[in-house]
Short mmCIF file of C-alpha atoms in Angstrom, two decimals:
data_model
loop_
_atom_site.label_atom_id
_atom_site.label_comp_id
_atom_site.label_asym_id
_atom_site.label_seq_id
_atom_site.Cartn_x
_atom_site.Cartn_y
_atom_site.Cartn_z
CA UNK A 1 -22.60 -11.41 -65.13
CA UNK A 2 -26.20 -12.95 -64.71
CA UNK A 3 -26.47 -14.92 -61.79
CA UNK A 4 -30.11 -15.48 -61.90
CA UNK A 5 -31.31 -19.02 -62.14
CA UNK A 6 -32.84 -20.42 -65.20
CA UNK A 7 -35.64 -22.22 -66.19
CA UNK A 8 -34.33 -25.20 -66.03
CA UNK A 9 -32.01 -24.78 -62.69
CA UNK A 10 -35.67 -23.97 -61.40
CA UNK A 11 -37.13 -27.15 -61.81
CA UNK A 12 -34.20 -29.01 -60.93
CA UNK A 13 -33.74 -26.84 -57.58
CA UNK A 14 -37.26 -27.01 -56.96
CA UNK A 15 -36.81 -31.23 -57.37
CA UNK A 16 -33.99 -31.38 -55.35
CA UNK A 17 -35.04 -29.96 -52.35
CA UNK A 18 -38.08 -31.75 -52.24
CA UNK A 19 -35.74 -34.79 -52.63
CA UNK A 20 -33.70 -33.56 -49.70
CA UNK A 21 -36.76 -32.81 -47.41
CA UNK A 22 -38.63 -36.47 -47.86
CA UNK A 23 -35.89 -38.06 -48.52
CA UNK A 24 -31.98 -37.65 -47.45
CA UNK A 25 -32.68 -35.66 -44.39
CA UNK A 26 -34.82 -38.69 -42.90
CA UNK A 27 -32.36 -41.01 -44.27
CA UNK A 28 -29.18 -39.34 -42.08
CA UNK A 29 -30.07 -40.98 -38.59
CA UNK A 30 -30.74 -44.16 -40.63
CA UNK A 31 -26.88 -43.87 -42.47
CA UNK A 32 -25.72 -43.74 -38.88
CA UNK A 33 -27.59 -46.79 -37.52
CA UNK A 34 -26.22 -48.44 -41.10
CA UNK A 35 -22.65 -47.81 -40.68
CA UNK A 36 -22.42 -48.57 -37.01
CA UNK A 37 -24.05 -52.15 -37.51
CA UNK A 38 -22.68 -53.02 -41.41
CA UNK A 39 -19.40 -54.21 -42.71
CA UNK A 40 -16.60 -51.65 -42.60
CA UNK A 41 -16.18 -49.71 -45.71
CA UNK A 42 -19.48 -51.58 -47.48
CA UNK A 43 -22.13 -49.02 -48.80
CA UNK A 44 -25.13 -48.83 -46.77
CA UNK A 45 -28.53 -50.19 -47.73
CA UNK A 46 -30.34 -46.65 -47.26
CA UNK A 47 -27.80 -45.19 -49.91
CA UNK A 48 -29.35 -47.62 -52.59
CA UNK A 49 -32.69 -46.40 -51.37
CA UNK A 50 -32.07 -42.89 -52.24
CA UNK A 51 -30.69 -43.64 -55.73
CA UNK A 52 -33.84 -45.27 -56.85
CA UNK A 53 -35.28 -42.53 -55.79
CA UNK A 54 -33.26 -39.98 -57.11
CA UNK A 55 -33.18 -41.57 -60.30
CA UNK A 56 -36.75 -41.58 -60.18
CA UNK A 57 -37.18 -38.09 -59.97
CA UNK A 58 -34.64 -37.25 -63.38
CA UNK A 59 -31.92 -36.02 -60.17
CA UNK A 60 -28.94 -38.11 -61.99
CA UNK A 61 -25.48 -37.16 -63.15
CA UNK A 62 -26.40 -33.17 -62.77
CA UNK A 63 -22.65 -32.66 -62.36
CA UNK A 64 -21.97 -34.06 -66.17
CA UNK A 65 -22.35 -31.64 -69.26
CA UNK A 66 -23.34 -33.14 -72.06
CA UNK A 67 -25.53 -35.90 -73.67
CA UNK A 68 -24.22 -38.43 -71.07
CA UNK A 69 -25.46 -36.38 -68.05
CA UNK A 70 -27.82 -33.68 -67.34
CA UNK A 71 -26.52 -31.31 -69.66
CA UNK A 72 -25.96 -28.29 -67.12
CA UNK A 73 -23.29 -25.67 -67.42
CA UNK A 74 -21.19 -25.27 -64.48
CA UNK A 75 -23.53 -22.33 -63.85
CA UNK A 76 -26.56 -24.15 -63.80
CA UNK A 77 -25.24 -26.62 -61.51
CA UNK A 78 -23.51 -24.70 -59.15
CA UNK A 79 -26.75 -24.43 -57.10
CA UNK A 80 -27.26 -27.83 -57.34
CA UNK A 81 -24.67 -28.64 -55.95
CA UNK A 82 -24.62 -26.60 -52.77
CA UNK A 83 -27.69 -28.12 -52.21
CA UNK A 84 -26.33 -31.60 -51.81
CA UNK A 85 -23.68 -29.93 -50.00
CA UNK A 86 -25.82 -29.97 -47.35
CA UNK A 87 -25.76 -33.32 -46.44
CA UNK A 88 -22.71 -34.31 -47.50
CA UNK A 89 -22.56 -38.22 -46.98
CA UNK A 90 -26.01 -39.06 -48.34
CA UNK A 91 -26.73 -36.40 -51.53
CA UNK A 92 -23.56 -36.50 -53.33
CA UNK A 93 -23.76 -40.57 -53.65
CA UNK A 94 -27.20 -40.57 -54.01
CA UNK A 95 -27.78 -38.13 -57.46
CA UNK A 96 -24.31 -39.94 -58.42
CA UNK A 97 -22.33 -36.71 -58.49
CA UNK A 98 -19.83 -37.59 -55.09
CA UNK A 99 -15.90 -37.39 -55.67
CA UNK A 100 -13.65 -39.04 -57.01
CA UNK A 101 -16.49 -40.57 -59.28
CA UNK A 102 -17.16 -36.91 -61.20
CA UNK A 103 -13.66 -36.25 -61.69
CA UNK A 104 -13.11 -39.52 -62.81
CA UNK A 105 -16.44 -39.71 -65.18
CA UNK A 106 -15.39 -36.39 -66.49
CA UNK A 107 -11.84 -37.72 -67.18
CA UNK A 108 -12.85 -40.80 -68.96
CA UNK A 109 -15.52 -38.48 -70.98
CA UNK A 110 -12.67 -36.42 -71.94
CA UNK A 111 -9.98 -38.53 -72.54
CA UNK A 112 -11.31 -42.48 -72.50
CA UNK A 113 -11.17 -44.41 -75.60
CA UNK A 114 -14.54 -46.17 -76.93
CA UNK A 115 -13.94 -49.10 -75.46
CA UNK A 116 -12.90 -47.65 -72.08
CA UNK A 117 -16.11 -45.53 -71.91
CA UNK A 118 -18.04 -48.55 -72.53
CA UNK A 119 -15.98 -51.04 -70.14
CA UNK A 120 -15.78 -48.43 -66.99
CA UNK A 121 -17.58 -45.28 -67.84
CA UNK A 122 -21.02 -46.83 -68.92
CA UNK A 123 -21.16 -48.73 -64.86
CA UNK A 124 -20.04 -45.18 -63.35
CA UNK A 125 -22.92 -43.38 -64.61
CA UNK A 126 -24.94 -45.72 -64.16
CA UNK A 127 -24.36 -46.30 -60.50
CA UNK A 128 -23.38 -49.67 -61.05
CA UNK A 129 -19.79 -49.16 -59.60
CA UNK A 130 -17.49 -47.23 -58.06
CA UNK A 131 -13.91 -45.53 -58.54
CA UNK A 132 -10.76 -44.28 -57.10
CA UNK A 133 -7.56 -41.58 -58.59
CA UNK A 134 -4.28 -42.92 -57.31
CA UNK A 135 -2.32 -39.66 -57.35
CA UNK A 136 -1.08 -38.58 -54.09
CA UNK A 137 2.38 -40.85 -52.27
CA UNK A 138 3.81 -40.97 -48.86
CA UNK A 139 7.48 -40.76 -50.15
CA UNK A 140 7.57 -37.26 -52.39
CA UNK A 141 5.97 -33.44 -51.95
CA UNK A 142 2.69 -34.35 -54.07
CA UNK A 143 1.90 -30.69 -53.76
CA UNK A 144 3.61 -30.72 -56.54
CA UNK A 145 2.36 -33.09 -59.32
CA UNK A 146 5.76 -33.93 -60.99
CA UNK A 147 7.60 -35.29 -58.04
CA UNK A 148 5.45 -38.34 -58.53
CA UNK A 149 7.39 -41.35 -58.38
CA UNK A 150 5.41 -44.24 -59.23
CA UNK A 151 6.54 -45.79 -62.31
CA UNK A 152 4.81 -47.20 -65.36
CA UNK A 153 6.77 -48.96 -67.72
CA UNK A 154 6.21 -50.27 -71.21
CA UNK A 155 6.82 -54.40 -71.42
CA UNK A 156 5.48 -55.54 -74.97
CA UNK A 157 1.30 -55.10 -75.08
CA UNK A 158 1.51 -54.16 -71.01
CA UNK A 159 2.12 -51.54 -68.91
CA UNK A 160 3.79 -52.72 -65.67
CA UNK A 161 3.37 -50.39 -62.47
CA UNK A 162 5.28 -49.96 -59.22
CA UNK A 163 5.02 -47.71 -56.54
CA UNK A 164 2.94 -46.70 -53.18
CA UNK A 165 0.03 -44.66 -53.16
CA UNK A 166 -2.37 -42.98 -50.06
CA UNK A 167 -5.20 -40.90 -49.93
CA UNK A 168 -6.76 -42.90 -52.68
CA UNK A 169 -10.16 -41.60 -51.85
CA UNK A 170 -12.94 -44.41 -51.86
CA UNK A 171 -10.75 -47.10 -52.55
CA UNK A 172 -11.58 -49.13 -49.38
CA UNK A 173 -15.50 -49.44 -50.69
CA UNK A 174 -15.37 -52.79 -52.32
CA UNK A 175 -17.70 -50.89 -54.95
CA UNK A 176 -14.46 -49.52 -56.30
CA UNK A 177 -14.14 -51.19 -59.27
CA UNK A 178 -11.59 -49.26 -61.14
CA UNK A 179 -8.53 -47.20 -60.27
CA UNK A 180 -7.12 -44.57 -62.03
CA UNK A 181 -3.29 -44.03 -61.18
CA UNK A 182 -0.83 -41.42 -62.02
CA UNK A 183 2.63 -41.79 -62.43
CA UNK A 184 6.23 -41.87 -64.57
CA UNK A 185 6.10 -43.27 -67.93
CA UNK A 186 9.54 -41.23 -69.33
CA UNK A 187 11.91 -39.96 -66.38
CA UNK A 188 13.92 -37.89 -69.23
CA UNK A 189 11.00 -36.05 -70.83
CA UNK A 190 10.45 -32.22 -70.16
CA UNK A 191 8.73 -32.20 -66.52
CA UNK A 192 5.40 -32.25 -67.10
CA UNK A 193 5.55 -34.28 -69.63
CA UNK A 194 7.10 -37.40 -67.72
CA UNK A 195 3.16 -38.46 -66.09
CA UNK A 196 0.93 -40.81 -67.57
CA UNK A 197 -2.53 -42.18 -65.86
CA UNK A 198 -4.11 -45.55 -66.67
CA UNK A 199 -6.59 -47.35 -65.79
CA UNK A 200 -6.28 -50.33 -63.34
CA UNK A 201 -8.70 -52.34 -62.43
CA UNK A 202 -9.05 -53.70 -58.34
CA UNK A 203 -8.45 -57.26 -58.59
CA UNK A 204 -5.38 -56.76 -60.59
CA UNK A 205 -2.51 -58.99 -59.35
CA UNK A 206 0.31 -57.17 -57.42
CA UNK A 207 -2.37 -54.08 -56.04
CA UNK A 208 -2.63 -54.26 -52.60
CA UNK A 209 -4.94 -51.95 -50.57
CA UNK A 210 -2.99 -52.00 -47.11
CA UNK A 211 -5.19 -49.80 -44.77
CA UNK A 212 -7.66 -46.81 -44.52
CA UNK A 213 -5.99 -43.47 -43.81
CA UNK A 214 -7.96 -41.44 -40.97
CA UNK A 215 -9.02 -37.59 -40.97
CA UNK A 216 -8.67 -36.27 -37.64
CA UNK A 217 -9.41 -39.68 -36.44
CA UNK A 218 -12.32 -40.22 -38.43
CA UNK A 219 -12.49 -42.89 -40.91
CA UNK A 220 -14.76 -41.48 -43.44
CA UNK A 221 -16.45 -45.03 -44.25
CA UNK A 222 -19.48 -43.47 -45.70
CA UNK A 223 -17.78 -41.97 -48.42
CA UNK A 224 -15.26 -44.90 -49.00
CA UNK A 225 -12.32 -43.98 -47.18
CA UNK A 226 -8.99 -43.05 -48.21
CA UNK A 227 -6.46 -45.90 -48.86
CA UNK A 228 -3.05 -46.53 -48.46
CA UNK A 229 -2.10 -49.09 -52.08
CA UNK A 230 1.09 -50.71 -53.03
CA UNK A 231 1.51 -51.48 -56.95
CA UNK A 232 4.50 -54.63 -57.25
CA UNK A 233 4.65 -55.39 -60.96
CA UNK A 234 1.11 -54.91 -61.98
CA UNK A 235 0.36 -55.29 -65.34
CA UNK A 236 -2.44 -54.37 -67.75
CA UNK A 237 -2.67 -54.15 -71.39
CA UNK A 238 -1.54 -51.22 -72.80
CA UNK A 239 -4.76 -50.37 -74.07
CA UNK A 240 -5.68 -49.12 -70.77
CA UNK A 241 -3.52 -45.87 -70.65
CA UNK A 242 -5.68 -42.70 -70.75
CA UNK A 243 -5.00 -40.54 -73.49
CA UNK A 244 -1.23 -41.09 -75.09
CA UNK A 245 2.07 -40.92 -72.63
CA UNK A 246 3.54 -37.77 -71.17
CA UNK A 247 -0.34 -36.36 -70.87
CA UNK A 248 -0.78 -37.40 -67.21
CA UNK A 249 -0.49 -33.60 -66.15
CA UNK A 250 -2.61 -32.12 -68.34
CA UNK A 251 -5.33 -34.42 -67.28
CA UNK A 252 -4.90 -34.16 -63.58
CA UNK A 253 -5.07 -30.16 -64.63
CA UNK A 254 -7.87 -30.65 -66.47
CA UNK A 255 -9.79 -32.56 -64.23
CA UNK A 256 -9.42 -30.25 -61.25
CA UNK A 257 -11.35 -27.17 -62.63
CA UNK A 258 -14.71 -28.60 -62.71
CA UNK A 259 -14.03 -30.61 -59.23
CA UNK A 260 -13.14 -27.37 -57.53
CA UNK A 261 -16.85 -25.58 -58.52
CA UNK A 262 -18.28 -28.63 -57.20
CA UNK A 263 -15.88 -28.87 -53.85
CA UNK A 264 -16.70 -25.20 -52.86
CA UNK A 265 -20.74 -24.77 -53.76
CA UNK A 266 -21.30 -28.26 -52.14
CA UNK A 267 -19.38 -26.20 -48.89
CA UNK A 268 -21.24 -23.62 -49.00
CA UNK A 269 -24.64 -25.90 -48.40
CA UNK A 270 -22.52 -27.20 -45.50
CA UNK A 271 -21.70 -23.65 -44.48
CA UNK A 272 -25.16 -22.79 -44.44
CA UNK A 273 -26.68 -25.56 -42.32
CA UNK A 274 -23.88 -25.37 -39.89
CA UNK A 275 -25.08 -21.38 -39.54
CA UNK A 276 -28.40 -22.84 -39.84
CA UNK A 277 -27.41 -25.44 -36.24
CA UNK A 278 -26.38 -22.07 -34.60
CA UNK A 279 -29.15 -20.44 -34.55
CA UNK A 280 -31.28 -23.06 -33.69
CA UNK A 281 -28.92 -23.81 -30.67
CA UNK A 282 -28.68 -20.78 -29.57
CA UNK A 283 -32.63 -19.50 -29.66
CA UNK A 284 -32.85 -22.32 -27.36
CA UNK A 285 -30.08 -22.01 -24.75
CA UNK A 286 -30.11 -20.14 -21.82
CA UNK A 287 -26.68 -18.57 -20.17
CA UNK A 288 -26.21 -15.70 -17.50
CA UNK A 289 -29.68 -15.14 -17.79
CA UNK A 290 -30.82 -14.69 -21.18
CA UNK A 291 -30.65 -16.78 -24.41
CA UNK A 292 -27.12 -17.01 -26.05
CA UNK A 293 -29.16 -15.35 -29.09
CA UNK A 294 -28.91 -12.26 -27.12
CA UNK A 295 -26.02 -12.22 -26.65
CA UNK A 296 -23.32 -9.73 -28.63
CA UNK A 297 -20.76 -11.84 -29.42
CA UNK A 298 -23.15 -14.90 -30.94
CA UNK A 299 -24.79 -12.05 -32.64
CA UNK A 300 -21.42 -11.10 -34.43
CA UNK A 301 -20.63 -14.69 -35.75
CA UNK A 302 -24.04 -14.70 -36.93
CA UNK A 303 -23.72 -11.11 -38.63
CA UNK A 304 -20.25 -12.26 -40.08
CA UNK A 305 -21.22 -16.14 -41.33
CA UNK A 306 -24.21 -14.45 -43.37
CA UNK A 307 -21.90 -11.51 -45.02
CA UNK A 308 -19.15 -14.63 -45.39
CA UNK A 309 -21.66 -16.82 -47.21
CA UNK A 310 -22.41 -14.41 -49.23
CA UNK A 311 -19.44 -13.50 -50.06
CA UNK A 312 -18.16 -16.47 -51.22
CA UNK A 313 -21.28 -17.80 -53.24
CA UNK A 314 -20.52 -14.62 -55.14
CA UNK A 315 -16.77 -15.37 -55.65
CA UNK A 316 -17.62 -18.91 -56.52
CA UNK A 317 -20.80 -18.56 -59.28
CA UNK A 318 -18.26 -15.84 -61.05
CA UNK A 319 -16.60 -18.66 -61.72
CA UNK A 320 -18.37 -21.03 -62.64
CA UNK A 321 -20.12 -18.32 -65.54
CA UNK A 322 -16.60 -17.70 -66.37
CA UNK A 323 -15.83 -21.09 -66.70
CA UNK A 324 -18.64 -21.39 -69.01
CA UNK A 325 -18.21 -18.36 -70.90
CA UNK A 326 -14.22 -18.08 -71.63
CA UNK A 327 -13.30 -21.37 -70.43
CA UNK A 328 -11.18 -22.63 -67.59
CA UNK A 329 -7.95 -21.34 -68.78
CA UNK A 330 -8.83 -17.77 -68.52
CA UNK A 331 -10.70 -18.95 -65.15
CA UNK A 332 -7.43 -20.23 -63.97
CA UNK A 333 -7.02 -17.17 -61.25
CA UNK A 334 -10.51 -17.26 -60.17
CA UNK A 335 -10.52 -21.26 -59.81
CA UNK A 336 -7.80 -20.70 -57.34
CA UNK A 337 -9.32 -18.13 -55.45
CA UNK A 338 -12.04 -20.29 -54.42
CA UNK A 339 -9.87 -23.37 -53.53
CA UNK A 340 -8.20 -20.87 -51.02
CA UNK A 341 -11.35 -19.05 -49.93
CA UNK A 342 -13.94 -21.92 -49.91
CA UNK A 343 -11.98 -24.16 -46.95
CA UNK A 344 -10.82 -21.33 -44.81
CA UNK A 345 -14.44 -19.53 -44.90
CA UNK A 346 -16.58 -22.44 -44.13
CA UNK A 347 -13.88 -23.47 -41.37
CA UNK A 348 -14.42 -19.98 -39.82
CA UNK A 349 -17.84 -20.75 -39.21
CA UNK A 350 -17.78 -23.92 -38.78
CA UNK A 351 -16.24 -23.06 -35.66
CA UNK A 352 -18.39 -20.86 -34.50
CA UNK A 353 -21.10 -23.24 -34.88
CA UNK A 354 -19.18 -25.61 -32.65
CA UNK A 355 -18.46 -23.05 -29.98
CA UNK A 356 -21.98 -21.70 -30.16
CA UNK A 357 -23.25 -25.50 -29.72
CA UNK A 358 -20.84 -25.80 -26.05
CA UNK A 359 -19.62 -29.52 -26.04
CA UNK A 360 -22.05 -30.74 -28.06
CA UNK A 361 -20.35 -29.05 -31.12
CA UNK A 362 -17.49 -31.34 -30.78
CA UNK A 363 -19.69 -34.90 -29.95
CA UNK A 364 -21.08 -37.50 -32.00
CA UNK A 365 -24.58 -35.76 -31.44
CA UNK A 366 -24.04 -33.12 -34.49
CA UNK A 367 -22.66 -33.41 -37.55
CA UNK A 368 -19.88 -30.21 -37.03
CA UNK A 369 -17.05 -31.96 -36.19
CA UNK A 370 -16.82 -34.04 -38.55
CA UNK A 371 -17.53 -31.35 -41.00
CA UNK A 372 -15.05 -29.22 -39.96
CA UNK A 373 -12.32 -32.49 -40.11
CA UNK A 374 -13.43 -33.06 -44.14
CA UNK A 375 -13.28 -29.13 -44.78
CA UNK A 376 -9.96 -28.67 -43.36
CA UNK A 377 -8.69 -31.38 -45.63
CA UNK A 378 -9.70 -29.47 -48.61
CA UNK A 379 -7.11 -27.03 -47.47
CA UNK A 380 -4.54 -30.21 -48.87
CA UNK A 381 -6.61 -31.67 -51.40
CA UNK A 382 -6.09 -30.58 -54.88
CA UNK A 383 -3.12 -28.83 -53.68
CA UNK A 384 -2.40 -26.97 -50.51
CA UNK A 385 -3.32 -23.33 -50.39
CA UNK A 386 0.20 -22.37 -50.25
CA UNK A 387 0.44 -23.33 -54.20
CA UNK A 388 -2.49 -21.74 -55.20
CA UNK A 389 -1.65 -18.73 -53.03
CA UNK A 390 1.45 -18.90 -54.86
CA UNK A 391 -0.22 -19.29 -58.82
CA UNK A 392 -2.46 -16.02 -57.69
CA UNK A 393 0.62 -13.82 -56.40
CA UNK A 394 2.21 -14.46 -60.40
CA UNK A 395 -0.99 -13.86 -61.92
CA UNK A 396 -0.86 -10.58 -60.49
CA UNK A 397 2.44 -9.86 -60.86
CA UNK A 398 2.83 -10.63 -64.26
CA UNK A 399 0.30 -7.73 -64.82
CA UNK A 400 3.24 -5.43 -64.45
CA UNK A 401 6.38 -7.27 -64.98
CA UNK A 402 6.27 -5.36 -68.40
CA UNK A 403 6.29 -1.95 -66.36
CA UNK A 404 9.04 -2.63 -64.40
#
């Protein structure tokens, strides 16, 4: 396993952080000022700013293999990615590789028809719009995919839908042009084959976007929010299913793999400037007579969030090359590992980086606590750990289930 960065990863890293230094780290006080003072939910001026920009400097659609993108392996962007990772509301948006747009680009790459490349996927990478997967409900265990309840039913040339969704992430961003939602086409098929997911467009009749869920009591407004929809008999042509019915599972599967690499390197940026706050912090505060950098027990979270780091960026660019080189299937165990280890890790010293920083850790003057809020989500999203935990355990087992 070669781990060492390319040519072309080179130039890219070497672009990116100059973006990041004259460019998104200047722009984060600015984002602030923005959302405090615009319209709720409404994308702020300075994140247009940065696009130009970006898109000036050929740092567009990294996250996209392909002719249509940048052409990078997961390997290749994997660094990328963790670079953006540290700043986490401005980067992402502004090289146009944030979630749920790169899921849902890579979905619609995958799986869209011509002419629903060229209606929705053509404005996504280009920047032009916005998008939102409609997967998760209030009423069933969406930990697991097939309880989903929302129902899409064939009427003629339409699909009608009804159901309630929540945690549709970026939905409350007007920029949202375009839904994709997940749910029951054929109640009697074998259970994973009763999903479907179409495409529905936001000023559909009957789709009402009711509120904005909050994360720890934060309302996540620079990234779009996460909405709470109700679908009463909403109907669009049939032409805008994804794929053919009874293949909504396989594409939710299929679009998580990728997602997950970019998830956990894009934490480990925010891992590393949170350890990166700590010892700033603590080189500069005195307690008891000596700086907290003295002191054994900072020492020790610092010791353990650099061997952690490391740790994990290992974990996590194994598999991304495997990924690459024998494809996500045979990645499957590995791409669960780091949905479990990415969260729980960065949490760990995330915390430490609060308690290191006193009260400040926990106010409005750094960044940690809201970090810490969106990383312990990603303990839920995509699945709880408890299910991957759970794939992992029969992966392993199954290694001697033909000893027994």
């Amino acid at each position: 396993m070669n781990f060492g960065l390319d040519e072309t990863t080179l130039v890219l890293r070497d672009k990116l952080l100059t973006f990041m230094n004259d460019y998104v780290y200047p722009a984060e006080p600015v984002l602030t000022e923005q959302l405090a003072a615009g319209k709720p939910w409404e994308t702020p001026p300075i994140v247009d700013e940065l696009k130009t920009h970006a898109r000036a400097a050929g740092l567009w659609n990294l996250f996209l293999p392909g002719e249509r993108g940048a052409g990078l392996t997961n390997l290749q962007y994997a660094p990328l990615a963790e670079i953006t990772g540290r700043s986490p509301h401005l980067a992402p948006e502004a090289t146009n590789c944030s979630a749920p747009d790169t899921g849902n680009m890579e979905l619609l790459e995958m799986f869209g028809t011509a002419a629903q490349k060229e209606k929705w996927l053509n404005p996504l990478l280009d920047g032009q719009i916005r998008s939102s997967f409609a997967m998760t409900e209030p009423d069933v265990a969406s930990s697991d995919a097939r309880n989903i309840s929302t129902r899409i039913d064939r009427e003629g040339d339409d699909y009608v839908i009804n159901g309630r969704k929540w945690w549709t992430s970026g939905a409350m961003n007007p920029r949202a042009k375009i839904f994709i939602v997940m749910g029951k086409t054929d109640g009697t098929a074998e259970r994973h084959r009763q999903q479907s997911q179409i495409l529905v467009p936001r000023d559909t009749p009957g789709l009402t976007i009711n509120r904005g869920m909050r994360v720890f009591g934060y309302d996540d407004a620079a990234k779009g929010g996460h909405a709470e929809i109700t679908f009463v008999d909403v109907r669009v042509p049939a032409t805008n299913l994804i794929a053919k019915e009874g293949d909504g599972f396989a594409i939710a599967q299929a679009r998580l793999g990728p997602g997950r690499i970019h998830h956990c390197m894009r934490s480990i940026g925010l891992a590393e400037r949170a350890l990166e706050i700590l010892c700033r912090r603590v080189s500069t505060r005195i307690a008891f007579g000596r700086p907290l950098s003295e002191q054994g027990v900072v020492r020790d979270w610092i010791a353990e969030s650099r061997v952690k780091i490391e740790q994990l960026r290992l974990l996590v660019l194994k598999t991304a090359w495997m990924m690459d080189t024998v494809g996500n299937k045979a990645a499957h165990t590995e791409i669960q590992a780091i949905k479990v280890a990415t969260p729980t890790t960065v949490g760990w010293i995330l915390d430490k980086a609060i308690q290191a920083c006193g009260a400040a850790g926990v106010s409005q003057d750094f960044p940690l606590a809201q970090w810490s809020a969106h990383v312990r989500t990603l303990r839920l999203a995509d699945g709880p750990d408890e299910v991957h935990k759970n794939a992992i355990a029969k992966s392993e087992l199954a290694k001697y289930a033909a000893h027994a």
